[in-house]
XYZ file of C-alpha atoms in Angstrom:
585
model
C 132.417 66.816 73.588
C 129.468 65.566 74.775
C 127.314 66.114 78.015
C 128.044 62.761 79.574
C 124.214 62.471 80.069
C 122.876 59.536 78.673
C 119.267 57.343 79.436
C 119.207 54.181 82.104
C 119.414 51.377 79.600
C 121.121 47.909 78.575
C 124.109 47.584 77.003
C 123.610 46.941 73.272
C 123.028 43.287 72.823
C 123.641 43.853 68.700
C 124.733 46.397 66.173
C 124.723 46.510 63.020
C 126.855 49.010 60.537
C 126.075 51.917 57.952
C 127.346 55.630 56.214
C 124.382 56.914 57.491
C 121.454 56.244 59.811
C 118.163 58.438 59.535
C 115.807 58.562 62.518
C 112.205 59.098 61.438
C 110.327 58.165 58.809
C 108.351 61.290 57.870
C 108.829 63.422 54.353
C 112.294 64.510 56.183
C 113.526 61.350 57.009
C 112.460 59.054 54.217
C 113.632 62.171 51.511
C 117.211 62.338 53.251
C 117.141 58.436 53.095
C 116.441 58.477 49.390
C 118.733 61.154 48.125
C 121.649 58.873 50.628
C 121.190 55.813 49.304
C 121.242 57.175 45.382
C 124.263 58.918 46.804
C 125.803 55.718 47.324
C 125.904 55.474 51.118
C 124.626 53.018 52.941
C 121.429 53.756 54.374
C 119.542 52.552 57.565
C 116.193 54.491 58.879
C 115.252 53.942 62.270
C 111.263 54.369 63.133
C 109.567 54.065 66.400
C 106.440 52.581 64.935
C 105.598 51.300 61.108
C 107.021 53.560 58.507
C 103.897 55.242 57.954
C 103.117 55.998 61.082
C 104.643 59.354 61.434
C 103.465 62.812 61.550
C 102.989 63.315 57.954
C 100.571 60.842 57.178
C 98.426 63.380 59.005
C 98.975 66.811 57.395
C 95.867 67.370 55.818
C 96.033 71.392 54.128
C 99.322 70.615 51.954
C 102.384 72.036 50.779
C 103.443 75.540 49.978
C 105.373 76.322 47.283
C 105.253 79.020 44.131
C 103.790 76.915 41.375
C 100.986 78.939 40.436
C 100.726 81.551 37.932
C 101.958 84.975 38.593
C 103.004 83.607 42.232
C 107.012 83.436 42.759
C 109.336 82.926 45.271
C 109.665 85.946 46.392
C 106.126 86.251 47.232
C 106.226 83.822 49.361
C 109.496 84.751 51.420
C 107.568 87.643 52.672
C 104.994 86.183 53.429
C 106.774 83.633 56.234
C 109.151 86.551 56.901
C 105.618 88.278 58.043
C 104.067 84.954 60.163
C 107.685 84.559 61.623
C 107.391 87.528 63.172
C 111.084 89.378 62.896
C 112.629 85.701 63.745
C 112.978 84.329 60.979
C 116.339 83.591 59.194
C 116.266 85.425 55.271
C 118.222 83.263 53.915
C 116.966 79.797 55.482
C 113.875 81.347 54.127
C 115.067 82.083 50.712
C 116.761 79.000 50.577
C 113.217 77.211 51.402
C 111.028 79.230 48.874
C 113.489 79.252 46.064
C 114.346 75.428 46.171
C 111.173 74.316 46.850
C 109.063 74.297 43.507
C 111.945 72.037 42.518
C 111.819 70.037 45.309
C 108.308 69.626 45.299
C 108.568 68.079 41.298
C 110.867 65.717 42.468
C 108.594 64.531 45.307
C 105.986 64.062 42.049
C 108.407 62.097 40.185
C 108.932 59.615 42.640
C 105.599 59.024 42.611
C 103.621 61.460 44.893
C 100.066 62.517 43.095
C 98.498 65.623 43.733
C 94.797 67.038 42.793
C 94.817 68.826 39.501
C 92.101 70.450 37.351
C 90.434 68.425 35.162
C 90.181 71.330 32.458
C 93.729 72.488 32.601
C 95.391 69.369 34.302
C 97.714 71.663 36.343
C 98.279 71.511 40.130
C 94.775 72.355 42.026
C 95.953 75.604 44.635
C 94.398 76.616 47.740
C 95.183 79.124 50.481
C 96.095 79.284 53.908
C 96.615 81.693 56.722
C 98.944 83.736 55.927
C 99.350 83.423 51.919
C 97.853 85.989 50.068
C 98.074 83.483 46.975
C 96.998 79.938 46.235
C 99.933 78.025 46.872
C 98.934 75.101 48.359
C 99.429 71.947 46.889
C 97.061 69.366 48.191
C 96.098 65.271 47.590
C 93.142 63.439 48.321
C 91.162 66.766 49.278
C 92.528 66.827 52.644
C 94.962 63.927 53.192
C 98.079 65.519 51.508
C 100.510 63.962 54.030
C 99.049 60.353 53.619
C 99.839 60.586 49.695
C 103.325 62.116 50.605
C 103.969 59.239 53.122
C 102.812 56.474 50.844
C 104.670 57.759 47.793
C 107.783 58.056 49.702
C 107.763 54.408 51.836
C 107.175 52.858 48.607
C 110.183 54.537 47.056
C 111.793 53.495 50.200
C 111.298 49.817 49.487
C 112.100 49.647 46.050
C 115.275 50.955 46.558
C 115.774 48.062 49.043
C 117.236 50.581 51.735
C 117.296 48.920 55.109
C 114.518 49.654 57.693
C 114.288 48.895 61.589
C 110.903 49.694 62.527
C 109.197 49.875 66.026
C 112.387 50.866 67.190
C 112.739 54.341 69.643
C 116.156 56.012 69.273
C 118.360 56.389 72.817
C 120.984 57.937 72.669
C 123.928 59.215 70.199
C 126.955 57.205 70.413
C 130.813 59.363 69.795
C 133.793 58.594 69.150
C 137.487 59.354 70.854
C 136.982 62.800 68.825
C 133.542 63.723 69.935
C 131.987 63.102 66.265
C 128.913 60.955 65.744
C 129.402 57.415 65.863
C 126.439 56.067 65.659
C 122.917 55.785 68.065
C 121.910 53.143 70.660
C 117.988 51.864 70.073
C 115.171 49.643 71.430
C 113.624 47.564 69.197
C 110.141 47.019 70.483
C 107.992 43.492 69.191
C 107.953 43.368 65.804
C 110.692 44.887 64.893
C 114.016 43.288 62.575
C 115.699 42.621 66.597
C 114.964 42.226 69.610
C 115.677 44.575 72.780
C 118.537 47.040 72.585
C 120.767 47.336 69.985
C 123.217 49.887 67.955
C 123.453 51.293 64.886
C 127.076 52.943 64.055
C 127.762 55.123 61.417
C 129.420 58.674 61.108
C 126.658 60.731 60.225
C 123.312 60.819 61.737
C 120.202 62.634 60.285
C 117.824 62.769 63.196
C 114.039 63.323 61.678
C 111.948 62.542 64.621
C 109.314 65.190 64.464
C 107.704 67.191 66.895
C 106.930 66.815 70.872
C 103.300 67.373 70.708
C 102.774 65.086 73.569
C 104.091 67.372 76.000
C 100.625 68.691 76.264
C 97.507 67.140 76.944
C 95.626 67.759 74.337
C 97.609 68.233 70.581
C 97.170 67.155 66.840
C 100.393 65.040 67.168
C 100.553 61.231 67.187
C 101.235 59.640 70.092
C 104.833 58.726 68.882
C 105.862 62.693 68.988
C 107.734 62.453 72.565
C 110.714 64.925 71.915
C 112.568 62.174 71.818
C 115.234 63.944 68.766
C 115.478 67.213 70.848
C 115.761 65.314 73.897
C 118.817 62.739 72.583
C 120.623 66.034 70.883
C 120.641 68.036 74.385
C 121.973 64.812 75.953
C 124.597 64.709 73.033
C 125.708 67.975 73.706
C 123.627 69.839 71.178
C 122.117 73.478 71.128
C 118.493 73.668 70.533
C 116.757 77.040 69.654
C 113.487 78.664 70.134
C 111.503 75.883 71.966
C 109.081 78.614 73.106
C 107.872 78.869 69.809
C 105.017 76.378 69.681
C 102.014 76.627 67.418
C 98.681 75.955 68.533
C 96.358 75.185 65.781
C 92.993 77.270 66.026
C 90.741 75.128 64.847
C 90.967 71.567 66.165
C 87.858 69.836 66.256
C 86.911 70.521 70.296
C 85.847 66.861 71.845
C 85.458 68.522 75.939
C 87.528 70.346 77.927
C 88.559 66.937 79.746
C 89.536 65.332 75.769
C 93.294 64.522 75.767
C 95.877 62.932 73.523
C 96.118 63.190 69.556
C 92.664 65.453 69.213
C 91.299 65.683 65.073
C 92.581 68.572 62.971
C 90.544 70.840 61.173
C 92.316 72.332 58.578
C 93.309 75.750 57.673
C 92.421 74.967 54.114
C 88.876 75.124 55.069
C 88.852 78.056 55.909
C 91.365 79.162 52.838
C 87.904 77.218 50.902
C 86.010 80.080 52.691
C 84.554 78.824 55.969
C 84.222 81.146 58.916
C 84.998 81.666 62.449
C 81.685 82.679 64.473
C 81.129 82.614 68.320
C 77.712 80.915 69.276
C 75.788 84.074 67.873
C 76.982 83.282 65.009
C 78.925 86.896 64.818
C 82.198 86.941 62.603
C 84.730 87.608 65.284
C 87.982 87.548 62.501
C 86.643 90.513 61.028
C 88.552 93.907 61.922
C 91.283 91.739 63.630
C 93.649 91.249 60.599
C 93.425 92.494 57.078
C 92.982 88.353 56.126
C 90.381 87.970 58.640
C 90.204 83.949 59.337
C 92.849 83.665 57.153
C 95.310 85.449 59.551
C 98.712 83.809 60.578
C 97.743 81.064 62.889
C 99.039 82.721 66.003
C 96.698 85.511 65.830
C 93.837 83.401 64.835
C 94.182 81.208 68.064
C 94.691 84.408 70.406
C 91.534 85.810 68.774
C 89.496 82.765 69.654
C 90.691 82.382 73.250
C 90.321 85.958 73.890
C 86.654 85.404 72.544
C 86.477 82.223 74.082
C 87.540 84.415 78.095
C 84.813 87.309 76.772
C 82.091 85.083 76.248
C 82.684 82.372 79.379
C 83.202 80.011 75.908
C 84.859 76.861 76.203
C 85.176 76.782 72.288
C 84.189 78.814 69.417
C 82.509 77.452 66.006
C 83.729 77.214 62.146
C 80.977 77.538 60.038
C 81.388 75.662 56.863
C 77.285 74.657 55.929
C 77.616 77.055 52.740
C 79.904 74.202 51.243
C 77.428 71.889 50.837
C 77.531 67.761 50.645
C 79.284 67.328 47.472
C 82.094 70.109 48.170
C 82.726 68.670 51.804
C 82.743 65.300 50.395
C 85.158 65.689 47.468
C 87.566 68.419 48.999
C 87.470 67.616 52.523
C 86.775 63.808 53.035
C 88.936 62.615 55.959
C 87.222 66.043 57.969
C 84.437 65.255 57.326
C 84.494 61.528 58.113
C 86.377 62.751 61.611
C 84.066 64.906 62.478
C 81.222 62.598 61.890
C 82.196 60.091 64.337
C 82.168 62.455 66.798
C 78.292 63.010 66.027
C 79.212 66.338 64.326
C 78.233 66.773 60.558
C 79.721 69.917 59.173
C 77.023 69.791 56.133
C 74.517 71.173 58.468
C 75.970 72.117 61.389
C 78.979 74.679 62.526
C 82.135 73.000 64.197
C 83.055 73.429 67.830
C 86.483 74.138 67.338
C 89.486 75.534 69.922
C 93.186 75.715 69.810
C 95.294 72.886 70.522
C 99.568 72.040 70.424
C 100.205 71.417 67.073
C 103.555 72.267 65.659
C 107.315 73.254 67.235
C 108.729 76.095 65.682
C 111.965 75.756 67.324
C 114.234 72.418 68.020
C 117.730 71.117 67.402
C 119.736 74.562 65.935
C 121.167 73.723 62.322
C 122.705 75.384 59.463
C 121.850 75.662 55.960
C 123.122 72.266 55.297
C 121.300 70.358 58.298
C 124.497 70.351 60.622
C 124.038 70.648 64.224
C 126.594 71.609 66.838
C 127.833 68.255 67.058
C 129.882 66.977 64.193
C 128.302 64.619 62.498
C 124.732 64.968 63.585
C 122.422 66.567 61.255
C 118.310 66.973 61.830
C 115.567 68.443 59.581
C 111.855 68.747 60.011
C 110.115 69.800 62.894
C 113.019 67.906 65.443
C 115.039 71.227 63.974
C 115.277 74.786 63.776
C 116.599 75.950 60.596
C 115.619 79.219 61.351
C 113.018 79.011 58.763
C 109.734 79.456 60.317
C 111.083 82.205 63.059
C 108.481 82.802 65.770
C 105.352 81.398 63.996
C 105.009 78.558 61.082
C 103.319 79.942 57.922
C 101.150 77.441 57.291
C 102.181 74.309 55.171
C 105.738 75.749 55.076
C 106.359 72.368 57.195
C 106.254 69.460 54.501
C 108.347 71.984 51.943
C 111.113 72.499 54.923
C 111.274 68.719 55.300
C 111.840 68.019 51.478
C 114.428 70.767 50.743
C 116.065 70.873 53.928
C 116.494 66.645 53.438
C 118.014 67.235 50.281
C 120.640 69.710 51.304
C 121.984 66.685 54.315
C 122.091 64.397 51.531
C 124.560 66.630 49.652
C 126.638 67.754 52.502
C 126.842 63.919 53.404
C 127.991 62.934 49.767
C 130.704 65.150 49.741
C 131.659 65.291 53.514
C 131.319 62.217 55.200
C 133.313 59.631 55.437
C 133.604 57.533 52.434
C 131.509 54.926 51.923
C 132.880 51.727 54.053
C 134.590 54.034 56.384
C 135.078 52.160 60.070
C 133.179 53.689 62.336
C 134.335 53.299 66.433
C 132.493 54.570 68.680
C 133.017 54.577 72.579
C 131.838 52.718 75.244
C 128.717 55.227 76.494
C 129.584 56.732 79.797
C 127.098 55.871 83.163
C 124.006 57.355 82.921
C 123.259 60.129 85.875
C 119.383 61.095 84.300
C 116.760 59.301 85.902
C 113.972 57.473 84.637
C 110.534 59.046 85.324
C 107.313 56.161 86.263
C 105.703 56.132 82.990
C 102.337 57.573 85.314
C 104.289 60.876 85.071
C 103.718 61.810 81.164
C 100.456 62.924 82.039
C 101.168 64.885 85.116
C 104.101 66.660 82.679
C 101.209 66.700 80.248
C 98.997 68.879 82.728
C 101.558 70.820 84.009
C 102.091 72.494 80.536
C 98.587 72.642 79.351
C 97.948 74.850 82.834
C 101.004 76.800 82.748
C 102.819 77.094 79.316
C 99.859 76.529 77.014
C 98.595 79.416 74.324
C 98.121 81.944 77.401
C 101.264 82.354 79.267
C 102.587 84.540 81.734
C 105.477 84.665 84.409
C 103.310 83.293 87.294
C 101.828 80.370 85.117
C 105.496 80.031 83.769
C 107.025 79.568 86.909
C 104.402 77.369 88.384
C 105.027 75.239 85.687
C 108.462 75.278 86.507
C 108.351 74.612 90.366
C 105.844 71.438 89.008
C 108.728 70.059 86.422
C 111.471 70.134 88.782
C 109.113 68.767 91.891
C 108.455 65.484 89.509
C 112.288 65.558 88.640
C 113.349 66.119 92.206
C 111.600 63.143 92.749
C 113.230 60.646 90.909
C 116.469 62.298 91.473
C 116.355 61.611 95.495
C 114.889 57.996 94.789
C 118.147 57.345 92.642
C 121.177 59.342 94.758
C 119.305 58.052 98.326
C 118.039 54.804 97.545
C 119.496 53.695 94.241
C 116.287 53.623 92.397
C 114.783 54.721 89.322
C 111.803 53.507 86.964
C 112.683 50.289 85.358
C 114.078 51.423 81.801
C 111.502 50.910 78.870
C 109.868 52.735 76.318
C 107.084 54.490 78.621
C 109.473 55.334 81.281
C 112.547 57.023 78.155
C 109.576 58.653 76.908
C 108.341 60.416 80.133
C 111.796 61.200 80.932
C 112.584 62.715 76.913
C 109.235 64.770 77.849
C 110.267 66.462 80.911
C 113.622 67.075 79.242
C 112.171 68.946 76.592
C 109.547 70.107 78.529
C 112.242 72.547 81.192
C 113.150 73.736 78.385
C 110.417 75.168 76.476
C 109.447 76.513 79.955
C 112.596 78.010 81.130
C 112.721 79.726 77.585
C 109.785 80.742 77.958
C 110.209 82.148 80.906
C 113.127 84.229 79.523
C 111.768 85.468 76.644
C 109.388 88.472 78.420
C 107.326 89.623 75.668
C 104.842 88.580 73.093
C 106.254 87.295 69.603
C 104.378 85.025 67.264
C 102.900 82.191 69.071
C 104.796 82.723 71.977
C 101.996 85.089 73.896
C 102.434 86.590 77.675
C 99.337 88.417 79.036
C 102.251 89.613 81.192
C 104.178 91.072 78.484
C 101.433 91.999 76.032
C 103.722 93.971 73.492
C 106.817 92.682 70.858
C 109.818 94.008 72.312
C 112.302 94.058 69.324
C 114.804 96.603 71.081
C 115.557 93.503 73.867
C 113.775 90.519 72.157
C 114.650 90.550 68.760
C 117.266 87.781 69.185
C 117.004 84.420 69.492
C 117.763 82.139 72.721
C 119.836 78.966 72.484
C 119.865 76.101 74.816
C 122.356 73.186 76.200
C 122.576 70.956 78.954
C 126.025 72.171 80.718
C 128.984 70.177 80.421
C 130.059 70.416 84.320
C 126.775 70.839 85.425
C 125.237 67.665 84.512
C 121.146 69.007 85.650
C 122.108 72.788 84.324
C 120.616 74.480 81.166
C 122.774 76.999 80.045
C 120.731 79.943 77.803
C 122.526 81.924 75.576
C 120.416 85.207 74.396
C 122.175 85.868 70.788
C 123.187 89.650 70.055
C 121.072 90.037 66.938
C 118.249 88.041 65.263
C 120.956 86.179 62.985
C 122.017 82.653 64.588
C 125.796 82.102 65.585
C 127.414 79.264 62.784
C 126.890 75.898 64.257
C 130.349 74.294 62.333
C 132.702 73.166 62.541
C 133.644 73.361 66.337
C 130.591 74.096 68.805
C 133.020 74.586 71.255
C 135.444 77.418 69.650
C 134.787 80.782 71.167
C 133.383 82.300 67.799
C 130.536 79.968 67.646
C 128.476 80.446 71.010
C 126.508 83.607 71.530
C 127.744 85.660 73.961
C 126.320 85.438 77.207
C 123.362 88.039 78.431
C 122.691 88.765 82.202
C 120.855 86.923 83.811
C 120.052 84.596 80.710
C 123.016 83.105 80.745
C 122.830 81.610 84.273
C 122.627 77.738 84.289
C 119.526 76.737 85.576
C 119.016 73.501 87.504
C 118.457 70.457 85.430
């Protein structure tokens, strides 16, 4: 059953018919597309820009997995059981570490090509925060995710599976039953048609990626809108943990007025041994955590902006010169380049660096096998929450949970979905009630965050934040039940509107949650609380409140099952005072 919520839009003006229709074109998407189409199904991936254009093409550090010597799998479960932070699902996580050396030599044999030694020929290994081995597989030096993306569009096209590109994903389409029928979706200029169209097929693998954009200044493309988190709430969905997002430390500081997709610096330099000093040059990671810079990346970033409030700072500095030219230039190429055209050249001079939105822990709730609470509807990457990376990513676990994760849909959708050639009817969508925000309100949703739900939280900047989110979607809401009006529907004005979706409810859960856990921080609430917090809180839009979020605070850290039937008593969390009250929508 779904919410009844849909975006102001057209009717679709064509469809077009498949087993299975993938959303995103990152290592999630395009690997779930892949292991569909050799499965036999017919395949169709949506994109909202080119098919390289996601976030992968920019992960720079790598992917984790055990492939060195003397590392195993093991090793590496506790080390993300650490960085999550008592969050973290075990056995999402062992299904992650133990699957994904595998994984990761199937991503090589369809043609991915990673640096190795040129004595021993075997996989070149660095570290990140929070590994205490070299497991980090990496291409190019420092464009890992470009190599991934390339590898994997070109599989794409030689297996001939069907593409719309430039297209942005509306809404999910049902049928009489409530499953997944399909997805309604604009087709912008160049793309394969023109305005808004369908796509209908029983299962849907939504891949969309993060929702960087929410605040003004992130590592994300401009592309990550929420818009996958956004369409599952309106479906009827439960999303989990949204006040789990990761701020990078060390993003390459361009003013404190710099918004928008901001250059990353990555962790790997500093698992290559560069170090965090404040503008004395003093060492301000050491004594802080046992790895020093290499600490989990949530206490990194609190380190630097509690040096950053000592000192009157507006950044701090990663110091790097010890490298020298030929190191930077062979290991760290697309850095260094970056940071060059900014007039900064890391051979000779520290970084300014500071912490910026970078990754979302939390996001559409799954199982083991990629199903969400709607039957049907499946997500992986960063657009879910598998429960692998708990309150805090371990670094590079991203990329690995994208691959294996991918790979697990695939097989649930070979032997689950509908057969191959199955009809697929969906409904006519109901009226939409949400309306469209002026596309001028992105950035105001964009400050609102940065000010009030950014790396420093606490109840007063939380609520602030709140009173500003529901004053811009009081707004709209009185110009469309007074005078009949809302923003005319396009893709500026469904993306402003996905971002404030997503955006009341990353603050309302953060909000909730009064403690400090991973990189969820309240100066408020300074220690982890694990005799009330160590649970997990799950979000939907309310069924018969059509503006309400409804938050669930589960009874232990383990997740509720999300299938078969969302709906069935046994698979929603029992309520917890005063979590559980809807809040206005």
């Amino acid at each position: 059953m779904t919410t009844g919520i849909r975006l102001h839009a057209p009717a679709p003006g064509w469809a077009i018919a498949a087993d299975v229709v993938v959303v995103g074109s990152g290592v999630a998407g395009l690997t779930a597309a892949l292991r569909c189409a050799a499965a036999g199904r017919k395949t169709v991936v949506v994109t909202k820009a080119r098919l390289d254009d996601g976030s992968t093409r920019w992960a720079q550090g790598g992917i984790a997995a055990a492939l060195g010597e003397g590392d195993t799998p093991g090793q590496h479960l506790d080390d993300t059981l650490v960085a999550g932070a008592g969050l973290c699902d075990e056995e999402a996580v062992r299904t992650l570490v133990t699957e994904g050396p595998d994984a990761v030599r199937r991503l090589i044999a369809t043609g991915a090509v990673f640096d190795t030694s040129a004595a021993t020929g075997e996989i070149e290994l660095t570290r990140e925060g929070g590994h205490h081995r070299r497991r980090i597989a990496h291409a190019g030096g420092d464009a890992t995710g470009a190599e991934i993306s390339r590898a994997l569009v070109e599989a794409v096209h030689a297996s001939r599976i069907e593409t719309v590109e430039n297209a942005l994903v509306l809404d999910l389409l049902t049928d009489a039953e409530g499953r997944t029928a399909g997805v309604t979706l604009h087709v912008m200029g160049e793309g394969q048609h023109d305005g808004v169209g369908a796509v209908h097929a029983p299962a849907v693998i939504l891949a969309t990626g993060g929702m960087g954009q929410v605040f003004s200044a992130t590592t994300n493309p401009s592309v990550s809108t929420g818009d996958g988190v956004a369409l599952a709430l309106r479906a009827g969905a439960e999303v989990s943990d949204l006040e789990f997002v990761q701020f990078h430390p060390t993003v390459l500081f361009l003013g404190p007025d710099a918004e928008g997709q901001q250059p990353l610096v990555s962790e790997a330099v500093r698992g290559e041994g560069a170090h965090l000093v404040d503008a004395d040059g003093v060492r301000f990671m050491l004594g802080q955590h046992e790895l020093a810079e290499l600490a989990p990346r949530d206490i990194v970033a609190k380190a630097i902006m509690r040096r950053m409030r000592e000192q009157g700072a507006r950044h701090m500095y990663l110091d790097a010169r010890h490298f020298g030219a030929e190191m930077w230039e062979h290991r760290f190429p697309t850095i260094l380049a970056a940071c060059r055209s900014h007039g900064i050249d890391p051979v000779t001079e520290p970084i300014p660096v500071s912490p910026a939105a970078h990754y979302a822990s939390g996001g559409v709730r799954t199982d083991l096998r990629g199903r969400t609470t709607v039957p049907g509807l499946y997500a992986c990457g960063e657009v879910a929450c598998t429960g692998v990376h708990g309150a805090n990513r371990l670094a590079s676990n991203s990329l690995l949970e994208g691959l294996v994760f991918a790979e697990r849909i695939a097989e649930d959708i070979a032997e689950n979905s509908p057969a191959a050639g199955a009809p697929c009817v969906p409904c006519a969508p109901e009226p939409s009630t949400v309306p469209l925000l002026g596309p001028e309100t992105r950035i105001e949703i964009q400050q609102v965050m940065s000010g009030g739900a950014g790396v420093l939280r606490s109840a007063g900047s939380l609520r602030h934040a709140a009173e500003g989110l529901e004053a811009l979607y009081l707004s709209a809401l009185n110009d469309l039940e007074t005078h009949g009006k809302t923003a005319e529907p396009g893709v500026d004005t469904w993306e402003a509107t996905n971002l404030l979706c997503v955006a009341r409810v990353l603050v309302a859960a953060a909000l909730e949650r009064e403690e400090t856990r991973g990189c969820h921080w309240r100066e408020d609430r300074p220690g982890r609380d694990d005799a009330n917090w160590h649970r997990h809180l799950v979000v939907r839009l309310s069924r018969s409140e059509k503006r309400a979020l409804v938050i669930h605070r589960t009874d232990t850290a383990a997740f509720p099952p999300t299938w078969p039937d969302p709906a069935a008593p046994s698979t929603v969390p029992s309520p917890v005072p005063p979590a559980a009250r809807p809040q206005e929508q």
